[in-house]
PDB file of C-alpha atoms in Angstrom:
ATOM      1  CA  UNK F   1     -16.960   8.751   5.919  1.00 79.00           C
ATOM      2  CA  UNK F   2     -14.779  11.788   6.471  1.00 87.00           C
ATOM      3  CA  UNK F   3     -14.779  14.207   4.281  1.00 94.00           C
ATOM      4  CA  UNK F   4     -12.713  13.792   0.936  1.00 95.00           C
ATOM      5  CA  UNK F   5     -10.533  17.298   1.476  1.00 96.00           C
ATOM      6  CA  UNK F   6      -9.268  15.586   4.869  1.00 96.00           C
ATOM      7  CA  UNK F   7      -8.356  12.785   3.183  1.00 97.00           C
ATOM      8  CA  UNK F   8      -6.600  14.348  -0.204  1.00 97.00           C
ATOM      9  CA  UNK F   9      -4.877  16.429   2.613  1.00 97.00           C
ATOM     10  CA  UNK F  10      -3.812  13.489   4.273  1.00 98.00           C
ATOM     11  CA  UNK F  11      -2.493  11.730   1.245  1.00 98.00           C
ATOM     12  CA  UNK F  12      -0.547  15.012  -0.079  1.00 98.00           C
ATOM     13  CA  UNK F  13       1.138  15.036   3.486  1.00 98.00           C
ATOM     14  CA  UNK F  14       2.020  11.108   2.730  1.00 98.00           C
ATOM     15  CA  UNK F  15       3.485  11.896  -0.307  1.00 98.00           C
ATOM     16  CA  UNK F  16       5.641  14.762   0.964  1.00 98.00           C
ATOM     17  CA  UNK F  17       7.323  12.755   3.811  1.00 98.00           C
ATOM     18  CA  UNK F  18       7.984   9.694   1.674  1.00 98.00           C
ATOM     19  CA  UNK F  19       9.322  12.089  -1.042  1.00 98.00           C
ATOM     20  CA  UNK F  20      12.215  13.490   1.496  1.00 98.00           C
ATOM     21  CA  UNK F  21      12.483  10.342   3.387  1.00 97.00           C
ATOM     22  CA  UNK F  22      13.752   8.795  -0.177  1.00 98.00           C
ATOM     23  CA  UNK F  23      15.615  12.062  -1.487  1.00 97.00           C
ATOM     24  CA  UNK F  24      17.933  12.520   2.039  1.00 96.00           C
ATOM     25  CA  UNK F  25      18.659   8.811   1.626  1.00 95.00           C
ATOM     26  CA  UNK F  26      19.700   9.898  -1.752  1.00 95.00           C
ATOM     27  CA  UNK F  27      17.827   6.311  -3.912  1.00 95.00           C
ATOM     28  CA  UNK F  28      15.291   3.704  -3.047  1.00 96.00           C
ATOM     29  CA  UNK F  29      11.882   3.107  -4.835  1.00 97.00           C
ATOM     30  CA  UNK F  30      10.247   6.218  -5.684  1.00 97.00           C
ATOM     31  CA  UNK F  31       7.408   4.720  -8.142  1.00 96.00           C
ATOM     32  CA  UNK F  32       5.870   2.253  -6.456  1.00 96.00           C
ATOM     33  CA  UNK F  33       5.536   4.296  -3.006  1.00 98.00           C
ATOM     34  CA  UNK F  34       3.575   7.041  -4.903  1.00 98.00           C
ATOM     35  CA  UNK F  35       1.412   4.211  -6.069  1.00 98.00           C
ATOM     36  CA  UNK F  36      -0.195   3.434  -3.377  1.00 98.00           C
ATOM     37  CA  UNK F  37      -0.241   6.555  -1.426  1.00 98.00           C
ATOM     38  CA  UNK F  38      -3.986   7.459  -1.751  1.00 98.00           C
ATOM     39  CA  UNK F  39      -5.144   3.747  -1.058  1.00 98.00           C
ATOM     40  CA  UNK F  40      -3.024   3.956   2.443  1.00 98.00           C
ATOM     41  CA  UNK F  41      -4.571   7.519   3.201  1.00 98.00           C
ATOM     42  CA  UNK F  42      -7.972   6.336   2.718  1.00 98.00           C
ATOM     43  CA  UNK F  43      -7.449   3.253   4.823  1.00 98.00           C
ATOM     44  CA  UNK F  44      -4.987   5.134   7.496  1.00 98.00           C
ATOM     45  CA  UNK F  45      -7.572   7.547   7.570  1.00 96.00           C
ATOM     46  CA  UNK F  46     -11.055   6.791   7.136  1.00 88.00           C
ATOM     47  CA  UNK F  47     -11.566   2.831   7.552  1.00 97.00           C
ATOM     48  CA  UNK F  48      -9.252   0.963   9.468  1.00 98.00           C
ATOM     49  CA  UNK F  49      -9.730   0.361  13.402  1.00 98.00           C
ATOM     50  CA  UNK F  50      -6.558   1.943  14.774  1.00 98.00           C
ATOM     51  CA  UNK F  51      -5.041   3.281  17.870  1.00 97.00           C
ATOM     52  CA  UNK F  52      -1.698   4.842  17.673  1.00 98.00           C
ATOM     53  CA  UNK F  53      -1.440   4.875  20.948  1.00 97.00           C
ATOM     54  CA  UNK F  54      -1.871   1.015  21.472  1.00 97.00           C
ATOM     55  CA  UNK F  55      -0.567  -0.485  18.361  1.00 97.00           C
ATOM     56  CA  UNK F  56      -0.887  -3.801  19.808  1.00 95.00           C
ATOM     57  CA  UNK F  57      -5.021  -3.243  20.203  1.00 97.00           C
ATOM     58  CA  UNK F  58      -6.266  -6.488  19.557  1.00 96.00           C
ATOM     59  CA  UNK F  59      -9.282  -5.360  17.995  1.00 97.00           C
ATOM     60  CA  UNK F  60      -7.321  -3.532  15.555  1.00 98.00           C
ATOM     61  CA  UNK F  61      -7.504  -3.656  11.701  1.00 98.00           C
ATOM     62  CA  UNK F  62      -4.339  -5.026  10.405  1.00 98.00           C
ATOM     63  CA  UNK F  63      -2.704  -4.272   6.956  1.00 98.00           C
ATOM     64  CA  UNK F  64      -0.419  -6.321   5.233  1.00 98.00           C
ATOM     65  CA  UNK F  65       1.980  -4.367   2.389  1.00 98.00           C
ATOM     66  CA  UNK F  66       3.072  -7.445   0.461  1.00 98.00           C
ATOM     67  CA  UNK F  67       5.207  -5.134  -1.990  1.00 97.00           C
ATOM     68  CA  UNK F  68       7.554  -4.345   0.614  1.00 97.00           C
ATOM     69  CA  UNK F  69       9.752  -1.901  -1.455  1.00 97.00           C
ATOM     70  CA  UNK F  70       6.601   0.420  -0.889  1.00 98.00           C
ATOM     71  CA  UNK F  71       7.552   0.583   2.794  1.00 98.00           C
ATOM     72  CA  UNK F  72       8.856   4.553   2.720  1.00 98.00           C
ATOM     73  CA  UNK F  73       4.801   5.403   1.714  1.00 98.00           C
ATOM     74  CA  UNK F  74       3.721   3.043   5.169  1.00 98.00           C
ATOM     75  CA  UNK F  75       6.215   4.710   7.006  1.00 98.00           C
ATOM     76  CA  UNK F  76       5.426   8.203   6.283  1.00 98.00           C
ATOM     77  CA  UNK F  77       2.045   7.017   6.785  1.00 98.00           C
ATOM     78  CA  UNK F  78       2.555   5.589  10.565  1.00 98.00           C
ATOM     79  CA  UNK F  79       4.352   9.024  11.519  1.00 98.00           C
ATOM     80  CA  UNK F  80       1.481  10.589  10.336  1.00 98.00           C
ATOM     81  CA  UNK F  81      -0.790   8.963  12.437  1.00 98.00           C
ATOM     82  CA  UNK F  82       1.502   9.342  15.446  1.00 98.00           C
ATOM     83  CA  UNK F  83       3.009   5.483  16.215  1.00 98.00           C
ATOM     84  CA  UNK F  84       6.443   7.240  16.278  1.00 98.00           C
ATOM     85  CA  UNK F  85       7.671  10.660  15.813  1.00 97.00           C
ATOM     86  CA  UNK F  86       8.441  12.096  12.321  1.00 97.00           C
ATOM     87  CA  UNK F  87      11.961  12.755  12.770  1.00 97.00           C
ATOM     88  CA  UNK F  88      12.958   8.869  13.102  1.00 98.00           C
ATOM     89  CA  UNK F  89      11.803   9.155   8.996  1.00 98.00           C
ATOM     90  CA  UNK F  90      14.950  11.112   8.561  1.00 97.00           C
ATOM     91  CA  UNK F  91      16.649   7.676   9.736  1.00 97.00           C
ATOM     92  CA  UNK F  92      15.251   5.767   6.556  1.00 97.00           C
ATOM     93  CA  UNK F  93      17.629   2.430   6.036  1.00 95.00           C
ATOM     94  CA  UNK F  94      20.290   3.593   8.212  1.00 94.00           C
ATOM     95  CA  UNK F  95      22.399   1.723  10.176  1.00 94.00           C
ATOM     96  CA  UNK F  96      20.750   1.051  13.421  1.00 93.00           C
ATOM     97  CA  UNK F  97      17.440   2.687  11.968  1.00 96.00           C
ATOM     98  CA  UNK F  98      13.785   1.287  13.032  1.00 97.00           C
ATOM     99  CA  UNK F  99      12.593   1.855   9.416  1.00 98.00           C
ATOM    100  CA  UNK F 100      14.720  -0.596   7.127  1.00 96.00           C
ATOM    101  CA  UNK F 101      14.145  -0.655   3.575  1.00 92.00           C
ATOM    102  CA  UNK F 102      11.408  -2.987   3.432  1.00 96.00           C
ATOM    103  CA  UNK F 103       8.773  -2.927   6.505  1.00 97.00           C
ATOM    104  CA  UNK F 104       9.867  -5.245   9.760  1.00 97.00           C
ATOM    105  CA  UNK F 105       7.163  -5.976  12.641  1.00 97.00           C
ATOM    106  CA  UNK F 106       9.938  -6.462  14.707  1.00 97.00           C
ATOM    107  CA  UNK F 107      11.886  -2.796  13.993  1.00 97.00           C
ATOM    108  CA  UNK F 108       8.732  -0.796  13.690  1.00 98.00           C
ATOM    109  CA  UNK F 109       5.514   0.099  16.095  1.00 98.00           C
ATOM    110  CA  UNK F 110       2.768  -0.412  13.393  1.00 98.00           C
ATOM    111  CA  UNK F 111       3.781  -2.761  11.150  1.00 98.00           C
ATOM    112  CA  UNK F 112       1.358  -5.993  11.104  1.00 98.00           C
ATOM    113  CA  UNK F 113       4.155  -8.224   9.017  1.00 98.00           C
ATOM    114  CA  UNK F 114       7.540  -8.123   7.715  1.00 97.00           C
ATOM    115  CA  UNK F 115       7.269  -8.317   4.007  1.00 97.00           C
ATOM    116  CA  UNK F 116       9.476  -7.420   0.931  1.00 89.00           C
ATOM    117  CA  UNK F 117      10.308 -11.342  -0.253  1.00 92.00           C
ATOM    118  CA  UNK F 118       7.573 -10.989  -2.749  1.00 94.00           C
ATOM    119  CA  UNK F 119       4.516 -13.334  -2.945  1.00 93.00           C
ATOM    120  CA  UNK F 120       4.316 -13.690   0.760  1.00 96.00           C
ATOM    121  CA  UNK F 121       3.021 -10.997   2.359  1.00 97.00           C
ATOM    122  CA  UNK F 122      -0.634 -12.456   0.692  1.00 98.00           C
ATOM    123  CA  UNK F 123       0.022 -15.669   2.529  1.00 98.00           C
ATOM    124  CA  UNK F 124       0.475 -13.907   5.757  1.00 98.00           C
ATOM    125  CA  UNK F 125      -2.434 -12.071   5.523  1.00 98.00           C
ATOM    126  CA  UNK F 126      -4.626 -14.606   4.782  1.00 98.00           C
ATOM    127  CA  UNK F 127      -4.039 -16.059   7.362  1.00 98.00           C
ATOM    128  CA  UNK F 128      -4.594 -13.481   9.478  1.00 98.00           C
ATOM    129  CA  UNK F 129      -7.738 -13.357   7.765  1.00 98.00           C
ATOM    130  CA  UNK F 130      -8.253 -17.123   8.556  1.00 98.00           C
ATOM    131  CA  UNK F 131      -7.843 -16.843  12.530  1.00 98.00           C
ATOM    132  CA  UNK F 132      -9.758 -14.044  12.898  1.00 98.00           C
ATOM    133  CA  UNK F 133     -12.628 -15.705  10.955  1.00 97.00           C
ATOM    134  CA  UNK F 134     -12.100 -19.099  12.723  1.00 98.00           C
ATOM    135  CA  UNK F 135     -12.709 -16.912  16.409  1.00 98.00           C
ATOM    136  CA  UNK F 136     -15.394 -15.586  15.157  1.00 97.00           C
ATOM    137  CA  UNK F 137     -13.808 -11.774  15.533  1.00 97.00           C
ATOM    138  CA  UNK F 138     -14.493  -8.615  13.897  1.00 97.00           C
ATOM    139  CA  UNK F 139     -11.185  -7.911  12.596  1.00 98.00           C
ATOM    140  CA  UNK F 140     -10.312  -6.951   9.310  1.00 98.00           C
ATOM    141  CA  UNK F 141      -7.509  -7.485   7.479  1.00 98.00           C
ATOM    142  CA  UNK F 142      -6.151  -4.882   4.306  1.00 98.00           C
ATOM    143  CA  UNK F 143      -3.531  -6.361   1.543  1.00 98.00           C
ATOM    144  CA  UNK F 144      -1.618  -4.580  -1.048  1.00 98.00           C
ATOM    145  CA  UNK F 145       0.000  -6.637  -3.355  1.00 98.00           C
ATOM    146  CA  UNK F 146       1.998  -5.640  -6.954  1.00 97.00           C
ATOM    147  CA  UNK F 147       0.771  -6.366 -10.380  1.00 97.00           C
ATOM    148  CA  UNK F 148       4.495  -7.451 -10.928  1.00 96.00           C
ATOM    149  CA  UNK F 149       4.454  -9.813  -7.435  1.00 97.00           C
ATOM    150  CA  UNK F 150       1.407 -11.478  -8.957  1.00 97.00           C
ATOM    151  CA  UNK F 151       4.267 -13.418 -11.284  1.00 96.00           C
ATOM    152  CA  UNK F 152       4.902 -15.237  -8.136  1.00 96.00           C
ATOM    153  CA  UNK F 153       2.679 -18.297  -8.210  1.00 96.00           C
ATOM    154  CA  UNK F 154       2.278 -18.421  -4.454  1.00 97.00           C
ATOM    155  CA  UNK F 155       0.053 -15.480  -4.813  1.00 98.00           C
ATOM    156  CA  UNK F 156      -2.092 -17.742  -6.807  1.00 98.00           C
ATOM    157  CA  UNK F 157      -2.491 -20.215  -4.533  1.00 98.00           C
ATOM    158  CA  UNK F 158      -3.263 -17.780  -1.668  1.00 98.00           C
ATOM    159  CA  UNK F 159      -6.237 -16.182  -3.245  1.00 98.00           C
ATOM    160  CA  UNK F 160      -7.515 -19.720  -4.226  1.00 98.00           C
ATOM    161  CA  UNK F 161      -7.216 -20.288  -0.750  1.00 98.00           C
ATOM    162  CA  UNK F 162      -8.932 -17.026   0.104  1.00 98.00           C
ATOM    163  CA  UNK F 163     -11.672 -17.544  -2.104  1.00 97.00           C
ATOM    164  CA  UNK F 164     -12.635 -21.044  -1.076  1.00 97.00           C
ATOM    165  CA  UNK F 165     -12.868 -20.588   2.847  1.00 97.00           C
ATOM    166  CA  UNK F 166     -14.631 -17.173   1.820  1.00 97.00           C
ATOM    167  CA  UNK F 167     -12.369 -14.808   3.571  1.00 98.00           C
ATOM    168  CA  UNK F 168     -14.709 -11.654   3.247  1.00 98.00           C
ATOM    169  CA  UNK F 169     -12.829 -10.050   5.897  1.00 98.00           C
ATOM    170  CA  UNK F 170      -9.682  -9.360   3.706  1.00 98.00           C
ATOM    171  CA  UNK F 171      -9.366  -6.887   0.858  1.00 98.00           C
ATOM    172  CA  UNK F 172      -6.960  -7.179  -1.876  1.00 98.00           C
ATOM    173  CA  UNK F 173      -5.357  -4.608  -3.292  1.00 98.00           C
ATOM    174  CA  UNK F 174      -3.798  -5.085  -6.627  1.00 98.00           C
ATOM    175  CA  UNK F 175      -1.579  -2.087  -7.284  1.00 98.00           C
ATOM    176  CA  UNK F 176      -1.559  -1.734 -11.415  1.00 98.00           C
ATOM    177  CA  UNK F 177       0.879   0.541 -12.078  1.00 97.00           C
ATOM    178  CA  UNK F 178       2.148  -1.413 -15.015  1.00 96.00           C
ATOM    179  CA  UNK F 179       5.839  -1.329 -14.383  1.00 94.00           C
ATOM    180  CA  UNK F 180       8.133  -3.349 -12.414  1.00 93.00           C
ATOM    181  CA  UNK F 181      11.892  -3.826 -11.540  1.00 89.00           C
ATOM    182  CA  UNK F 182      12.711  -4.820 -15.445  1.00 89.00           C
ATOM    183  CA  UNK F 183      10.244  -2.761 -17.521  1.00 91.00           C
ATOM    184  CA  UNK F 184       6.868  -2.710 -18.076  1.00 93.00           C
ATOM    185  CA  UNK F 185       4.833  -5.435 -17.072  1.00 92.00           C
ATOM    186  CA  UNK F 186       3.559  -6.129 -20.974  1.00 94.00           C
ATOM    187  CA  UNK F 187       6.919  -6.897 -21.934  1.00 94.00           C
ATOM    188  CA  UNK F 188       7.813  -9.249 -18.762  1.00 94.00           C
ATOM    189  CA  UNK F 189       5.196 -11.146 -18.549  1.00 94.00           C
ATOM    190  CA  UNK F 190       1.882  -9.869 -19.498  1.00 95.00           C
ATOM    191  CA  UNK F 191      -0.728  -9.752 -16.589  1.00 94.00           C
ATOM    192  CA  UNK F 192      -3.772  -9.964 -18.982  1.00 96.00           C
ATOM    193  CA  UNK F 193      -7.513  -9.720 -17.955  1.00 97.00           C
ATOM    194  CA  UNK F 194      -6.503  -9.127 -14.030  1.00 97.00           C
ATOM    195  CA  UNK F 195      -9.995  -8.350 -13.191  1.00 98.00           C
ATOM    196  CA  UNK F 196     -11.156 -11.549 -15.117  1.00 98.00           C
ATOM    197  CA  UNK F 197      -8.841 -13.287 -13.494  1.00 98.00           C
ATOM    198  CA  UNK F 198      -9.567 -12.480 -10.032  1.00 98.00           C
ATOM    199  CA  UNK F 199     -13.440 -12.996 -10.813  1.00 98.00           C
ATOM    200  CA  UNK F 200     -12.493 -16.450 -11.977  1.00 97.00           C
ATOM    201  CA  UNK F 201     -10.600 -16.840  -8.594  1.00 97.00           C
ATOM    202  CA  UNK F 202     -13.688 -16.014  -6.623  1.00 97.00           C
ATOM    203  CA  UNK F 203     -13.315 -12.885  -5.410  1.00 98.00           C
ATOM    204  CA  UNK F 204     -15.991  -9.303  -5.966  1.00 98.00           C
ATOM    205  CA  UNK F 205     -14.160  -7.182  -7.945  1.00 98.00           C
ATOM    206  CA  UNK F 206     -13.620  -3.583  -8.526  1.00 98.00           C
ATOM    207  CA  UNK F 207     -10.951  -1.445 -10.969  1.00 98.00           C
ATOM    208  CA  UNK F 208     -10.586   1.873  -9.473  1.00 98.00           C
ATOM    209  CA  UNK F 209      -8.335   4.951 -10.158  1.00 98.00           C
ATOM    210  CA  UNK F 210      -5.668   4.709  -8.095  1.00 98.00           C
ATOM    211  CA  UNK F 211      -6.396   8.041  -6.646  1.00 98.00           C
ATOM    212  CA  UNK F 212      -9.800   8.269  -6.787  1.00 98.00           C
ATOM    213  CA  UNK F 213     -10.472   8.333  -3.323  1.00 97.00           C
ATOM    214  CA  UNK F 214     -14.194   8.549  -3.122  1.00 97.00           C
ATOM    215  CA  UNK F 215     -14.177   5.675  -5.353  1.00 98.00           C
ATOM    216  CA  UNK F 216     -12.124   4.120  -2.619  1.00 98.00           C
ATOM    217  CA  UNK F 217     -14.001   5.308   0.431  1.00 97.00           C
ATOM    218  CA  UNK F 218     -17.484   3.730  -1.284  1.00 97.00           C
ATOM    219  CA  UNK F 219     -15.656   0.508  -1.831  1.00 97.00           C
ATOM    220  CA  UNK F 220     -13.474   0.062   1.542  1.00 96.00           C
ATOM    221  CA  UNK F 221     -16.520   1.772   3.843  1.00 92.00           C
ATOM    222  CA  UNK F 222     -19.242  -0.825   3.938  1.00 91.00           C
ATOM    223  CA  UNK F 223     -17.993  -4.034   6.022  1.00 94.00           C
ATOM    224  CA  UNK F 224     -18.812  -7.151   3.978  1.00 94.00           C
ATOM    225  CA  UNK F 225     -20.902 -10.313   5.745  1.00 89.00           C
ATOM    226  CA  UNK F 226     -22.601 -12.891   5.529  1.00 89.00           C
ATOM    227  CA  UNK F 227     -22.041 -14.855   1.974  1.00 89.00           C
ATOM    228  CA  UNK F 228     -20.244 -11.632   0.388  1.00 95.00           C
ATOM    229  CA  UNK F 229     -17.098 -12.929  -1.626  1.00 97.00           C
ATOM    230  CA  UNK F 230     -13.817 -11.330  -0.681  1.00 98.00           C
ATOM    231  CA  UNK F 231     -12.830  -8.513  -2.326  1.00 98.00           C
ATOM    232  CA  UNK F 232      -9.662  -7.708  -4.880  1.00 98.00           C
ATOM    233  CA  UNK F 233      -9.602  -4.090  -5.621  1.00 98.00           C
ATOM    234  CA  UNK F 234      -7.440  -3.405  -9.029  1.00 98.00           C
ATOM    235  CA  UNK F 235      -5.832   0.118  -8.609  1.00 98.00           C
ATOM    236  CA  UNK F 236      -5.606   1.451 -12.183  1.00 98.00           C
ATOM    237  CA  UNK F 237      -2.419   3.278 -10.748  1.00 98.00           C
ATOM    238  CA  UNK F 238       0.562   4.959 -12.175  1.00 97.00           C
ATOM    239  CA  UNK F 239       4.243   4.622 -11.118  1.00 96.00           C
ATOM    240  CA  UNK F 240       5.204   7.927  -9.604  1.00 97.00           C
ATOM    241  CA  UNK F 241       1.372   8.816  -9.406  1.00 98.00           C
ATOM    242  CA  UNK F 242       1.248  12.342  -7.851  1.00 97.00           C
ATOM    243  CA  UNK F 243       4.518  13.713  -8.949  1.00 98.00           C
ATOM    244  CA  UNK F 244       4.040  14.256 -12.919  1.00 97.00           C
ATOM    245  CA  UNK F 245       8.390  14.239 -13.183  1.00 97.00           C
ATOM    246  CA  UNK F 246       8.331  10.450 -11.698  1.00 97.00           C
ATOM    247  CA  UNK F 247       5.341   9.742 -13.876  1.00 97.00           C
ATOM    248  CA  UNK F 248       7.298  10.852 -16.788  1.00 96.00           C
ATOM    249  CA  UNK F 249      10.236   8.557 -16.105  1.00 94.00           C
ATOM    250  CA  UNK F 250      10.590   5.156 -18.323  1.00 90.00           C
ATOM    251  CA  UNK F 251      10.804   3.627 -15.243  1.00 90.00           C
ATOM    252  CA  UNK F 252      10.629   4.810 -11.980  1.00 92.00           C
ATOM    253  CA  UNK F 253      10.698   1.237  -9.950  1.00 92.00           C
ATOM    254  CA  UNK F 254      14.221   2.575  -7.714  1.00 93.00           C
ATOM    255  CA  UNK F 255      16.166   5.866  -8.353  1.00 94.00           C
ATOM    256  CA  UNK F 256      19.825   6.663  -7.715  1.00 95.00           C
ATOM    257  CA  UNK F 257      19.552  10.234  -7.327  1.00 95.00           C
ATOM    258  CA  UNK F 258      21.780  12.281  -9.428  1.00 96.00           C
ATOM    259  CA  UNK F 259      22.349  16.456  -9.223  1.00 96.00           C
ATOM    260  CA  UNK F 260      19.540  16.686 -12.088  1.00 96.00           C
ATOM    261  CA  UNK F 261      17.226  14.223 -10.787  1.00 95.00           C
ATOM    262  CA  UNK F 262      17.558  14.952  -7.197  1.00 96.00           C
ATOM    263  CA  UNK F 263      16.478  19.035  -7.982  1.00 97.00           C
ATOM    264  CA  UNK F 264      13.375  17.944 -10.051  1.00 97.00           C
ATOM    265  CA  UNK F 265      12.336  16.140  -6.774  1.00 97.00           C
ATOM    266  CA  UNK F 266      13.087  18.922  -4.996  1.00 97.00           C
ATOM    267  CA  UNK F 267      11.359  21.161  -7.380  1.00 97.00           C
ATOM    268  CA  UNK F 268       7.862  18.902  -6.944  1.00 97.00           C
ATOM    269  CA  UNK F 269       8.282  18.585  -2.964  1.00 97.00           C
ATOM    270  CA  UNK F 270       8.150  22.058  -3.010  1.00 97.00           C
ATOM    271  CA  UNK F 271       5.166  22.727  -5.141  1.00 97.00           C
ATOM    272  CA  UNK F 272       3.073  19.766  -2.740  1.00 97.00           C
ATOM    273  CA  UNK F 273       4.314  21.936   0.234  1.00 96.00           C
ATOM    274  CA  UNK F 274       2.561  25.284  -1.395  1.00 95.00           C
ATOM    275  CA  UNK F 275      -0.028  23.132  -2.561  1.00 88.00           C
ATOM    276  CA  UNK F 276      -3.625  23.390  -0.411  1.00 72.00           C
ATOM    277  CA  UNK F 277      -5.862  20.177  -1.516  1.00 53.00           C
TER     278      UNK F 277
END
């Protein structure tokens, strides 16, 4: 495993890019990008089989970010790692741009699925998990899913699905950050037990911090085999984690930047920059 500084450093550089990718656009969904940044460092950084430099590898590990609204926190993430250079971020959901507002295989070099209609992106990956198990290959296949997506019933059905042909190549991410697009999730629709309920389903399963990332790298590290059960990690996450103004907010789901709003960002992108992990 590499050592957790690299990774924290990593994960503060994440945060940074997606934090001025979203502030020169001027709006787009702040909370749930700083949600999952640590789980994509970790993975970007420390467990998935990647190759910038062939992104088309097909030995690769392949990750699937069913809540597509997070795609600013992949992107940053992809630069990062070097699939394209770090000025196209600047060109976030602009006309013509290769980084649209929700992640597109098509558009982008590193992007295993086009996601952001929400319940899918589960269904696609398992069944990327299913042909790579069905050929017998070594490939593994990474999910991150929303508690709020999980309303979606096709989600449901998936990790039935996942849990019955004993997909142990795919991990699940469940990112619990307790908020969605219309409040918080206890006053939508409540989620209840999740980690109950993903037990029930068939699946191992772990609640982590969503930033603990040696907690992460001890769950993600060891490849599961033989008669293992898939695996549904619940991130016990915050909207806005990592930037205490956005995890102040009410609800942080998309911002419209005003003067006020926009110089508290700018106020907590530059204490990451002068911050050494």
């Amino acid at each position: 495993m590499k050592d957790v500084q690299e990774v924290r450093e990593f994960a503060r550089q994440i945060r940074i890019e997606t934090l001025k990718m979203l502030t020169g656009l001027g709006f787009g969904h702040y909370g749930g990008s700083m949600s999952v940044v640590e789980t994509l460092a970790v993975l970007y950084s420390d467990v998935m089989r990647i190759d910038p430099a062939k992104p088309d590898w097909q030995e690769r590990d392949y990750f699937v970010l069913s809540k597509g609204h997070a795609g600013p926190a992949l992107y940053a993430t992809l630069a990062l790692k070097g699939y394209f250079p770090q000025a196209d971020l600047k060109t976030l959901n602009q006309n013509g741009t290769k980084l649209p507002s929700h992640p597109d295989r098509l558009r982008t070099i590193g992007v295993d699925a086009t996601t952001g209609s929400l319940g899918q992106g589960v269904s696609i990956a398992t069944g990327m998990a299913l042909s790579h198990k069905l050929a017998k290959r070594a490939n593994r296949v990474f999910c991150v899913v929303g508690d709020g997506e999980l309303n979606e019933g096709q989600c449901w059905e998936a990790f039935q699905f996942i849990a019955h042909h004993n997909l142990n190549n795919l991990t699940v991410f469940i990112d619990y950050n307790k908020q969605q697009l219309d409040g918080l999730l206890d006053e939508v629709i409540k989620p209840f037990d999740l980690a109950g309920k993903f037990s029930a389903f068939g699946f191992d399963v772990l609640t982590i911090k969503g930033d603990d990332i040696v907690a992460l790298q001890n769950a993600l590290t060891p490849v599961r085999k033989g008669e293992q059960r898939p695996l549904a990690i619940v991130l016990d996450s915050v909207k806005g984690q990592g930037v205490k103004y956005l995890e102040s907010l009410a609800n942080s789901h998309h911002l419209r930047l005003t003067p006020e709003v926009k110089l508290e960002i700018e106020n907590a992108i530059a204490e990451l920059e002068a911050a050494h992990v």
